[in-house]
């Protein structure tokens, strides 16, 4: 199986975007189609990455805001319950924000916190293979594709 890929750099971070599956996955799964490295077999071409980078930036912003809001609410609820900790034993749980945390962490590891000023764009079609339950895109291991495959959001 082959997919269309666009690759570039932001600062010193090299990344590639799976263009083939971009419109077929859920909105909050799209950041996982952006992965570190450059697959083999790409060539320089004129291609506009702004649509993809802007969408990832918007999803990252929403996830970061949700995490910050949850953190503030947890601190507020814990500070209210603190004086009564011996009188009314209660358990204060932070909200379950696993998906938001995964999105934020993945985007920061792959692209960083700055989404502008990418370098030259490389485009091409590369092979996709699954070895030992891990997905390789053009010979480069893709943690995002592996994660989506494990979730069942991407069939490869």
Tab-separated table of N, CA and C in Angstrom:
chain	number	residue	atom	x	y	z
A	1	UNK	N	0.846	-1.174	0.000
A	1	UNK	CA	0.000	0.000	0.000
A	1	UNK	C	0.892	1.238	0.000
A	2	UNK	N	0.483	2.246	-0.729
A	2	UNK	CA	1.211	3.510	-0.777
A	2	UNK	C	0.294	4.645	-0.352
A	3	UNK	N	0.899	5.671	0.251
A	3	UNK	CA	0.154	6.861	0.643
A	3	UNK	C	0.906	8.101	0.174
A	4	UNK	N	0.173	9.200	0.027
A	4	UNK	CA	0.789	10.483	-0.320
A	4	UNK	C	1.246	11.155	0.965
A	5	UNK	N	2.467	11.683	0.931
A	5	UNK	CA	3.079	12.279	2.111
A	5	UNK	C	3.689	13.621	1.732
A	6	UNK	N	3.577	14.589	2.636
A	6	UNK	CA	4.281	15.870	2.504
A	6	UNK	C	5.157	16.016	3.738
A	7	UNK	N	6.405	16.413	3.541
A	7	UNK	CA	7.350	16.535	4.652
A	7	UNK	C	7.990	17.910	4.636
A	8	UNK	N	8.374	18.374	5.815
A	8	UNK	CA	9.040	19.661	5.933
A	8	UNK	C	9.763	19.726	7.271
A	9	UNK	N	10.264	20.915	7.596
A	9	UNK	CA	10.907	21.140	8.886
A	9	UNK	C	10.395	22.450	9.476
A	10	UNK	N	10.324	22.486	10.784
A	10	UNK	CA	10.084	23.728	11.521
A	10	UNK	C	11.222	23.817	12.519
A	11	UNK	N	12.096	24.792	12.309
A	11	UNK	CA	13.313	24.851	13.125
A	11	UNK	C	14.192	23.661	12.785
A	12	UNK	N	14.529	22.868	13.785
A	12	UNK	CA	15.321	21.660	13.556
A	12	UNK	C	14.468	20.403	13.546
A	13	UNK	N	13.171	20.557	13.712
A	13	UNK	CA	12.275	19.400	13.781
A	13	UNK	C	11.786	19.018	12.384
A	14	UNK	N	12.090	17.794	11.995
A	14	UNK	CA	11.643	17.259	10.712
A	14	UNK	C	10.369	16.464	10.944
A	15	UNK	N	9.397	16.652	10.069
A	15	UNK	CA	8.127	15.949	10.225
A	15	UNK	C	7.522	15.664	8.861
A	16	UNK	N	6.591	14.712	8.839
A	16	UNK	CA	5.836	14.432	7.618
A	16	UNK	C	4.360	14.309	7.965
A	17	UNK	N	3.524	14.589	6.968
A	17	UNK	CA	2.074	14.560	7.127
A	17	UNK	C	1.495	13.563	6.137
A	18	UNK	N	0.645	12.681	6.630
A	18	UNK	CA	-0.059	11.720	5.786
A	18	UNK	C	-1.244	12.440	5.147
A	19	UNK	N	-1.123	12.730	3.860
A	19	UNK	CA	-2.165	13.474	3.146
A	19	UNK	C	-3.316	12.549	2.742
A	20	UNK	N	-3.016	11.297	2.471
A	20	UNK	CA	-4.024	10.350	1.997
A	20	UNK	C	-5.141	10.151	3.014
A	21	UNK	N	-4.796	9.985	4.279
A	21	UNK	CA	-5.795	9.680	5.305
A	21	UNK	C	-6.320	10.918	6.027
A	22	UNK	N	-5.866	12.112	5.634
A	22	UNK	CA	-6.208	13.331	6.371
A	22	UNK	C	-7.715	13.547	6.481
A	23	UNK	N	-8.437	13.395	5.399
A	23	UNK	CA	-9.877	13.659	5.423
A	23	UNK	C	-10.703	12.457	5.863
A	24	UNK	N	-10.073	11.307	6.053
A	24	UNK	CA	-10.831	10.112	6.417
A	24	UNK	C	-10.835	9.824	7.913
A	25	UNK	N	-10.039	10.543	8.704
A	25	UNK	CA	-10.023	10.300	10.151
A	25	UNK	C	-10.768	11.416	10.879
A	26	UNK	N	-11.133	11.137	12.116
A	26	UNK	CA	-11.810	12.103	12.968
A	26	UNK	C	-10.915	13.316	13.212
A	27	UNK	N	-11.514	14.448	13.498
A	27	UNK	CA	-10.765	15.699	13.675
A	27	UNK	C	-9.682	15.582	14.742
A	28	UNK	N	-10.000	14.965	15.868
A	28	UNK	CA	-9.031	14.882	16.954
A	28	UNK	C	-7.999	13.775	16.750
A	29	UNK	N	-8.103	13.029	15.666
A	29	UNK	CA	-7.071	12.048	15.314
A	29	UNK	C	-6.071	12.613	14.310
A	30	UNK	N	-6.379	13.747	13.709
A	30	UNK	CA	-5.510	14.320	12.674
A	30	UNK	C	-4.103	14.657	13.159
A	31	UNK	N	-3.913	15.149	14.394
A	31	UNK	CA	-2.527	15.417	14.819
A	31	UNK	C	-1.634	14.177	14.813
A	32	UNK	N	-2.219	12.992	14.908
A	32	UNK	CA	-1.429	11.765	14.907
A	32	UNK	C	-1.010	11.344	13.498
A	33	UNK	N	-1.512	12.045	12.472
A	33	UNK	CA	-1.051	11.813	11.105
A	33	UNK	C	0.183	12.651	10.793
A	34	UNK	N	0.605	13.478	11.742
A	34	UNK	CA	1.842	14.254	11.637
A	34	UNK	C	2.867	13.547	12.509
A	35	UNK	N	3.965	13.111	11.905
A	35	UNK	CA	4.946	12.299	12.619
A	35	UNK	C	6.362	12.775	12.341
A	36	UNK	N	7.292	12.458	13.246
A	36	UNK	CA	8.682	12.924	13.072
A	36	UNK	C	9.427	12.158	11.988
A	37	UNK	N	10.406	12.821	11.388
A	37	UNK	CA	11.261	12.192	10.386
A	37	UNK	C	10.842	12.522	8.971
A	38	UNK	N	11.651	12.065	8.032
A	38	UNK	CA	11.359	12.209	6.606
A	38	UNK	C	11.447	10.830	5.970
A	39	UNK	N	10.367	10.335	5.397
A	39	UNK	CA	10.434	9.058	4.689
A	39	UNK	C	11.322	9.160	3.449
A	40	UNK	N	11.852	8.040	3.022
A	40	UNK	CA	12.689	8.004	1.818
A	40	UNK	C	11.813	8.130	0.574
A	41	UNK	N	12.369	8.709	-0.483
A	41	UNK	CA	11.692	8.767	-1.770
A	41	UNK	C	10.857	10.008	-2.004
A	42	UNK	N	11.098	11.080	-1.279
A	42	UNK	CA	10.341	12.314	-1.480
A	42	UNK	C	11.158	13.292	-2.307
A	43	UNK	N	10.475	14.153	-3.034
A	43	UNK	CA	11.169	15.160	-3.838
A	43	UNK	C	10.572	16.538	-3.566
A	44	UNK	N	11.361	17.568	-3.830
A	44	UNK	CA	10.928	18.944	-3.595
A	44	UNK	C	9.789	19.283	-4.556
A	45	UNK	N	8.745	19.907	-4.016
A	45	UNK	CA	7.594	20.284	-4.838
A	45	UNK	C	6.925	21.505	-4.229
A	46	UNK	N	6.092	22.140	-5.026
A	46	UNK	CA	5.309	23.268	-4.535
A	46	UNK	C	4.027	22.695	-3.942
A	47	UNK	N	3.898	22.815	-2.638
A	47	UNK	CA	2.745	22.258	-1.931
A	47	UNK	C	2.466	23.144	-0.728
A	48	UNK	N	1.209	23.485	-0.500
A	48	UNK	CA	0.843	24.374	0.604
A	48	UNK	C	0.467	23.554	1.837
A	49	UNK	N	1.287	23.648	2.869
A	49	UNK	CA	1.041	22.928	4.119
A	49	UNK	C	0.147	23.698	5.081
A	50	UNK	N	-0.202	24.933	4.757
A	50	UNK	CA	-0.892	25.784	5.728
A	50	UNK	C	-2.217	25.190	6.196
A	51	UNK	N	-2.955	24.537	5.325
A	51	UNK	CA	-4.228	23.926	5.722
A	51	UNK	C	-4.009	22.905	6.827
A	52	UNK	N	-3.014	22.063	6.652
A	52	UNK	CA	-2.746	20.990	7.602
A	52	UNK	C	-2.154	21.525	8.906
A	53	UNK	N	-1.182	22.409	8.801
A	53	UNK	CA	-0.529	22.965	9.986
A	53	UNK	C	-1.514	23.811	10.792
A	54	UNK	N	-2.344	24.596	10.121
A	54	UNK	CA	-3.322	25.424	10.836
A	54	UNK	C	-4.341	24.573	11.582
A	55	UNK	N	-4.768	23.469	10.983
A	55	UNK	CA	-5.725	22.596	11.657
A	55	UNK	C	-5.092	21.921	12.869
A	56	UNK	N	-3.850	21.471	12.731
A	56	UNK	CA	-3.143	20.878	13.870
A	56	UNK	C	-2.942	21.924	14.963
A	57	UNK	N	-2.602	23.144	14.584
A	57	UNK	CA	-2.412	24.217	15.564
A	57	UNK	C	-3.711	24.512	16.316
A	58	UNK	N	-4.835	24.515	15.615
A	58	UNK	CA	-6.124	24.768	16.261
A	58	UNK	C	-6.480	23.645	17.232
A	59	UNK	N	-6.277	22.403	16.834
A	59	UNK	CA	-6.566	21.265	17.711
A	59	UNK	C	-5.642	21.295	18.926
A	60	UNK	N	-4.375	21.629	18.710
A	60	UNK	CA	-3.408	21.738	19.808
A	60	UNK	C	-3.839	22.827	20.791
A	61	UNK	N	-4.284	23.956	20.266
A	61	UNK	CA	-4.723	25.064	21.119
A	61	UNK	C	-5.923	24.647	21.961
A	62	UNK	N	-6.889	23.967	21.355
A	62	UNK	CA	-8.069	23.507	22.093
A	62	UNK	C	-7.684	22.516	23.185
A	63	UNK	N	-6.789	21.588	22.878
A	63	UNK	CA	-6.354	20.603	23.870
A	63	UNK	C	-5.600	21.274	25.011
A	64	UNK	N	-4.733	22.215	24.698
A	64	UNK	CA	-3.972	22.930	25.727
A	64	UNK	C	-4.897	23.731	26.637
A	65	UNK	N	-5.891	24.398	26.039
A	65	UNK	CA	-6.839	25.173	26.841
A	65	UNK	C	-7.677	24.269	27.737
A	66	UNK	N	-8.096	23.108	27.234
A	66	UNK	CA	-8.870	22.171	28.051
A	66	UNK	C	-8.040	21.666	29.230
A	67	UNK	N	-6.775	21.371	28.994
A	67	UNK	CA	-5.904	20.914	30.078
A	67	UNK	C	-5.667	22.010	31.107
A	68	UNK	N	-5.437	23.226	30.655
A	68	UNK	CA	-5.212	24.337	31.585
A	68	UNK	C	-6.464	24.621	32.412
A	69	UNK	N	-7.623	24.583	31.781
A	69	UNK	CA	-8.878	24.805	32.490
A	69	UNK	C	-9.117	23.713	33.529
A	70	UNK	N	-8.875	22.467	33.162
A	70	UNK	CA	-9.049	21.353	34.095
A	70	UNK	C	-8.086	21.471	35.269
A	71	UNK	N	-6.871	21.903	35.001
A	71	UNK	CA	-5.883	22.078	36.067
A	71	UNK	C	-6.344	23.161	37.047
A	72	UNK	N	-6.841	24.272	36.514
A	72	UNK	CA	-7.329	25.355	37.382
A	72	UNK	C	-8.516	24.898	38.231
A	73	UNK	N	-9.455	24.181	37.615
A	73	UNK	CA	-10.624	23.695	38.350
A	73	UNK	C	-10.227	22.695	39.431
A	74	UNK	N	-9.263	21.843	39.154
A	74	UNK	CA	-8.808	20.875	40.151
A	74	UNK	C	-8.169	21.586	41.336
A	75	UNK	N	-7.354	22.587	41.070
A	75	UNK	CA	-6.710	23.340	42.151
A	75	UNK	C	-7.761	24.067	42.985
A	76	UNK	N	-8.768	24.644	42.338
A	76	UNK	CA	-9.841	25.320	43.076
A	76	UNK	C	-10.584	24.347	43.982
A	77	UNK	N	-10.972	23.195	43.448
A	77	UNK	CA	-11.731	22.234	44.251
A	77	UNK	C	-10.877	21.659	45.379
A	78	UNK	N	-9.604	21.446	45.136
A	78	UNK	CA	-8.724	20.930	46.187
A	78	UNK	C	-8.512	21.975	47.276
A	79	UNK	N	-8.386	23.239	46.897
A	79	UNK	CA	-8.170	24.287	47.906
A	79	UNK	C	-9.424	24.524	48.743
A	80	UNK	N	-10.606	24.324	48.164
A	80	UNK	CA	-11.844	24.445	48.940
A	80	UNK	C	-11.978	23.306	49.943
A	81	UNK	N	-11.575	22.119	49.561
A	81	UNK	CA	-11.728	20.949	50.426
A	81	UNK	C	-10.606	20.823	51.448
A	82	UNK	N	-9.512	21.526	51.252
A	82	UNK	CA	-8.350	21.369	52.131
A	82	UNK	C	-8.648	21.672	53.603
A	83	UNK	N	-9.341	22.753	53.957
A	83	UNK	CA	-9.611	23.011	55.380
A	83	UNK	C	-10.485	21.940	56.041
A	84	UNK	N	-11.277	21.246	55.261
A	84	UNK	CA	-12.178	20.225	55.807
A	84	UNK	C	-11.625	18.811	55.658
A	85	UNK	N	-10.357	18.663	55.383
A	85	UNK	CA	-9.792	17.353	55.060
A	85	UNK	C	-9.913	16.345	56.191
A	86	UNK	N	-9.956	16.804	57.462
A	86	UNK	CA	-10.061	15.865	58.575
A	86	UNK	C	-11.511	15.631	58.988
A	87	UNK	N	-12.381	16.596	58.716
A	87	UNK	CA	-13.783	16.469	59.106
A	87	UNK	C	-14.596	15.680	58.085
A	88	UNK	N	-14.397	15.977	56.839
A	88	UNK	CA	-15.147	15.319	55.766
A	88	UNK	C	-14.170	14.661	54.792
A	89	UNK	N	-13.804	13.427	55.073
A	89	UNK	CA	-12.863	12.799	54.134
A	89	UNK	C	-13.512	12.637	52.755
A	90	UNK	N	-12.909	13.225	51.799
A	90	UNK	CA	-13.428	13.163	50.428
A	90	UNK	C	-12.261	12.961	49.474
A	91	UNK	N	-12.554	12.318	48.412
A	91	UNK	CA	-11.531	12.085	47.398
A	91	UNK	C	-11.776	13.055	46.246
A	92	UNK	N	-10.753	13.787	45.905
A	92	UNK	CA	-10.864	14.742	44.800
A	92	UNK	C	-10.101	14.169	43.618
A	93	UNK	N	-10.821	13.936	42.539
A	93	UNK	CA	-10.226	13.338	41.342
A	93	UNK	C	-10.037	14.407	40.266
A	94	UNK	N	-8.890	14.407	39.626
A	94	UNK	CA	-8.751	15.298	38.469
A	94	UNK	C	-9.612	14.772	37.323
A	95	UNK	N	-10.085	15.645	36.468
A	95	UNK	CA	-10.913	15.187	35.343
A	95	UNK	C	-10.106	14.308	34.381
A	96	UNK	N	-10.797	13.401	33.737
A	96	UNK	CA	-10.145	12.497	32.779
A	96	UNK	C	-9.961	13.221	31.451
A	97	UNK	N	-8.745	13.636	31.192
A	97	UNK	CA	-8.437	14.348	29.949
A	97	UNK	C	-7.310	13.642	29.205
A	98	UNK	N	-7.390	12.330	29.123
A	98	UNK	CA	-6.353	11.558	28.446
A	98	UNK	C	-6.161	11.928	26.988
A	99	UNK	N	-7.241	12.000	26.196
A	99	UNK	CA	-7.057	12.336	24.776
A	99	UNK	C	-6.420	13.711	24.556
A	100	UNK	N	-6.838	14.689	25.342
A	100	UNK	CA	-6.260	16.026	25.196
A	100	UNK	C	-4.773	16.021	25.534
A	101	UNK	N	-4.425	15.294	26.599
A	101	UNK	CA	-3.018	15.212	26.992
A	101	UNK	C	-2.202	14.512	25.900
A	102	UNK	N	-2.750	13.440	25.308
A	102	UNK	CA	-2.042	12.720	24.247
A	102	UNK	C	-1.832	13.608	23.020
A	103	UNK	N	-2.851	14.376	22.650
A	103	UNK	CA	-2.728	15.288	21.504
A	103	UNK	C	-1.652	16.324	21.777
A	104	UNK	N	-1.725	16.966	22.930
A	104	UNK	CA	-0.769	18.023	23.277
A	104	UNK	C	0.662	17.482	23.301
A	105	UNK	N	0.857	16.345	23.926
A	105	UNK	CA	2.193	15.756	24.025
A	105	UNK	C	2.725	15.346	22.661
A	106	UNK	N	1.885	14.721	21.830
A	106	UNK	CA	2.332	14.278	20.507
A	106	UNK	C	2.736	15.471	19.640
A	107	UNK	N	1.912	16.500	19.615
A	107	UNK	CA	2.219	17.672	18.783
A	107	UNK	C	3.493	18.355	19.267
A	108	UNK	N	3.665	18.494	20.579
A	108	UNK	CA	4.883	19.126	21.107
A	108	UNK	C	6.124	18.300	20.793
A	109	UNK	N	6.004	16.974	20.808
A	109	UNK	CA	7.151	16.118	20.496
A	109	UNK	C	7.504	16.143	19.013
A	110	UNK	N	6.513	16.277	18.149
A	110	UNK	CA	6.760	16.222	16.706
A	110	UNK	C	7.106	17.595	16.133
A	111	UNK	N	6.267	18.585	16.386
A	111	UNK	CA	6.440	19.907	15.779
A	111	UNK	C	7.009	20.924	16.763
A	112	UNK	N	6.608	20.841	17.999
A	112	UNK	CA	6.977	21.842	18.993
A	112	UNK	C	5.790	22.745	19.259
A	113	UNK	N	6.051	23.912	19.828
A	113	UNK	CA	4.969	24.834	20.168
A	113	UNK	C	4.809	25.949	19.141
A	114	UNK	N	5.701	26.015	18.171
A	114	UNK	CA	5.623	27.036	17.123
A	114	UNK	C	5.224	26.362	15.818
A	115	UNK	N	4.228	26.922	15.153
A	115	UNK	CA	3.675	26.274	13.969
A	115	UNK	C	3.954	27.021	12.676
A	116	UNK	N	4.728	28.063	12.717
A	116	UNK	CA	4.987	28.842	11.516
A	116	UNK	C	6.418	28.696	11.055
A	117	UNK	N	6.667	29.145	9.841
A	117	UNK	CA	8.024	29.175	9.306
A	117	UNK	C	8.600	27.833	8.934
A	118	UNK	N	7.821	26.994	8.263
A	118	UNK	CA	8.370	25.708	7.840
A	118	UNK	C	9.242	25.904	6.620
A	119	UNK	N	10.156	24.972	6.418
A	119	UNK	CA	11.112	25.052	5.319
A	119	UNK	C	10.546	24.502	4.027
A	120	UNK	N	11.464	24.066	3.146
A	120	UNK	CA	11.018	23.534	1.860
A	120	UNK	C	10.184	22.281	2.077
A	121	UNK	N	9.249	22.072	1.179
A	121	UNK	CA	8.304	20.975	1.303
A	121	UNK	C	8.694	19.865	0.339
A	122	UNK	N	8.745	18.657	0.861
A	122	UNK	CA	9.013	17.464	0.057
A	122	UNK	C	7.713	16.683	-0.058
A	123	UNK	N	7.406	16.207	-1.253
A	123	UNK	CA	6.156	15.497	-1.496
A	123	UNK	C	6.457	14.218	-2.258
A	124	UNK	N	5.655	13.198	-2.018
A	124	UNK	CA	5.801	11.956	-2.764
A	124	UNK	C	4.866	10.880	-2.247
A	125	UNK	N	4.933	9.740	-2.903
A	125	UNK	CA	4.172	8.568	-2.477
A	125	UNK	C	5.159	7.579	-1.879
A	126	UNK	N	4.819	7.076	-0.703
A	126	UNK	CA	5.716	6.161	0.002
A	126	UNK	C	4.961	4.910	0.424
A	127	UNK	N	5.714	3.854	0.625
A	127	UNK	CA	5.134	2.571	1.009
A	127	UNK	C	4.789	2.556	2.494
A	128	UNK	N	3.716	1.858	2.804
A	128	UNK	CA	3.294	1.659	4.192
A	128	UNK	C	3.386	0.174	4.480
A	129	UNK	N	4.029	-0.163	5.589
A	129	UNK	CA	4.093	-1.567	5.976
A	129	UNK	C	3.926	-1.691	7.478
A	130	UNK	N	3.419	-2.838	7.895
A	130	UNK	CA	3.237	-3.125	9.314
A	130	UNK	C	4.181	-4.256	9.677
A	131	UNK	N	5.094	-3.956	10.618
A	131	UNK	CA	6.030	-4.966	11.117
A	131	UNK	C	5.926	-5.013	12.633
A	132	UNK	N	5.693	-6.183	13.179
A	132	UNK	CA	5.600	-6.357	14.632
A	132	UNK	C	4.614	-5.372	15.249
A	133	UNK	N	3.459	-5.235	14.645
A	133	UNK	CA	2.371	-4.361	15.084
A	133	UNK	C	2.707	-2.875	15.038
A	134	UNK	N	3.854	-2.504	14.481
A	134	UNK	CA	4.224	-1.096	14.312
A	134	UNK	C	4.083	-0.724	12.841
A	135	UNK	N	3.656	0.496	12.572
A	135	UNK	CA	3.467	0.972	11.205
A	135	UNK	C	4.711	1.752	10.783
A	136	UNK	N	5.226	1.415	9.603
A	136	UNK	CA	6.383	2.102	9.028
A	136	UNK	C	5.940	2.807	7.758
A	137	UNK	N	6.266	4.082	7.664
A	137	UNK	CA	5.934	4.892	6.495
A	137	UNK	C	7.237	5.192	5.771
A	138	UNK	N	7.438	4.601	4.610
A	138	UNK	CA	8.666	4.820	3.850
A	138	UNK	C	9.910	4.422	4.622
A	139	UNK	N	9.812	3.396	5.446
A	139	UNK	CA	10.946	2.929	6.233
A	139	UNK	C	11.121	3.634	7.563
A	140	UNK	N	10.319	4.666	7.828
A	140	UNK	CA	10.406	5.418	9.085
A	140	UNK	C	9.275	4.956	10.006
A	141	UNK	N	9.581	4.574	11.245
A	141	UNK	CA	8.497	4.178	12.152
A	141	UNK	C	7.590	5.368	12.464
A	142	UNK	N	6.304	5.132	12.425
A	142	UNK	CA	5.320	6.193	12.650
A	142	UNK	C	4.514	5.885	13.901
A	143	UNK	N	4.841	6.581	14.988
A	143	UNK	CA	4.136	6.336	16.245
A	143	UNK	C	2.674	6.761	16.154
A	144	UNK	N	2.386	7.820	15.415
A	144	UNK	CA	1.009	8.283	15.266
A	144	UNK	C	0.143	7.291	14.511
A	145	UNK	N	0.658	6.756	13.410
A	145	UNK	CA	-0.090	5.759	12.641
A	145	UNK	C	-0.269	4.479	13.454
A	146	UNK	N	0.757	4.094	14.206
A	146	UNK	CA	0.654	2.905	15.052
A	146	UNK	C	-0.426	3.112	16.109
A	147	UNK	N	-0.449	4.286	16.715
A	147	UNK	CA	-1.455	4.611	17.733
A	147	UNK	C	-2.858	4.566	17.131
A	148	UNK	N	-3.055	5.185	15.972
A	148	UNK	CA	-4.369	5.185	15.333
A	148	UNK	C	-4.787	3.781	14.911
A	149	UNK	N	-3.837	2.979	14.485
A	149	UNK	CA	-4.144	1.596	14.114
A	149	UNK	C	-4.579	0.798	15.342
A	150	UNK	N	-3.909	1.018	16.477
A	150	UNK	CA	-4.275	0.321	17.712
A	150	UNK	C	-5.655	0.750	18.206
A	151	UNK	N	-6.009	2.019	18.000
A	151	UNK	CA	-7.334	2.514	18.383
A	151	UNK	C	-8.433	2.005	17.456
A	152	UNK	N	-8.051	1.588	16.257
A	152	UNK	CA	-9.031	1.171	15.264
A	152	UNK	C	-9.544	2.333	14.430
A	153	UNK	N	-8.898	3.490	14.549
A	153	UNK	CA	-9.315	4.675	13.800
A	153	UNK	C	-8.745	4.696	12.390
A	154	UNK	N	-7.738	3.867	12.142
A	154	UNK	CA	-7.075	3.843	10.840
A	154	UNK	C	-6.841	2.392	10.452
A	155	UNK	N	-7.329	2.009	9.293
A	155	UNK	CA	-7.135	0.624	8.848
A	155	UNK	C	-6.013	0.574	7.821
A	156	UNK	N	-4.949	-0.069	8.203
A	156	UNK	CA	-3.790	-0.214	7.312
A	156	UNK	C	-3.513	-1.697	7.164
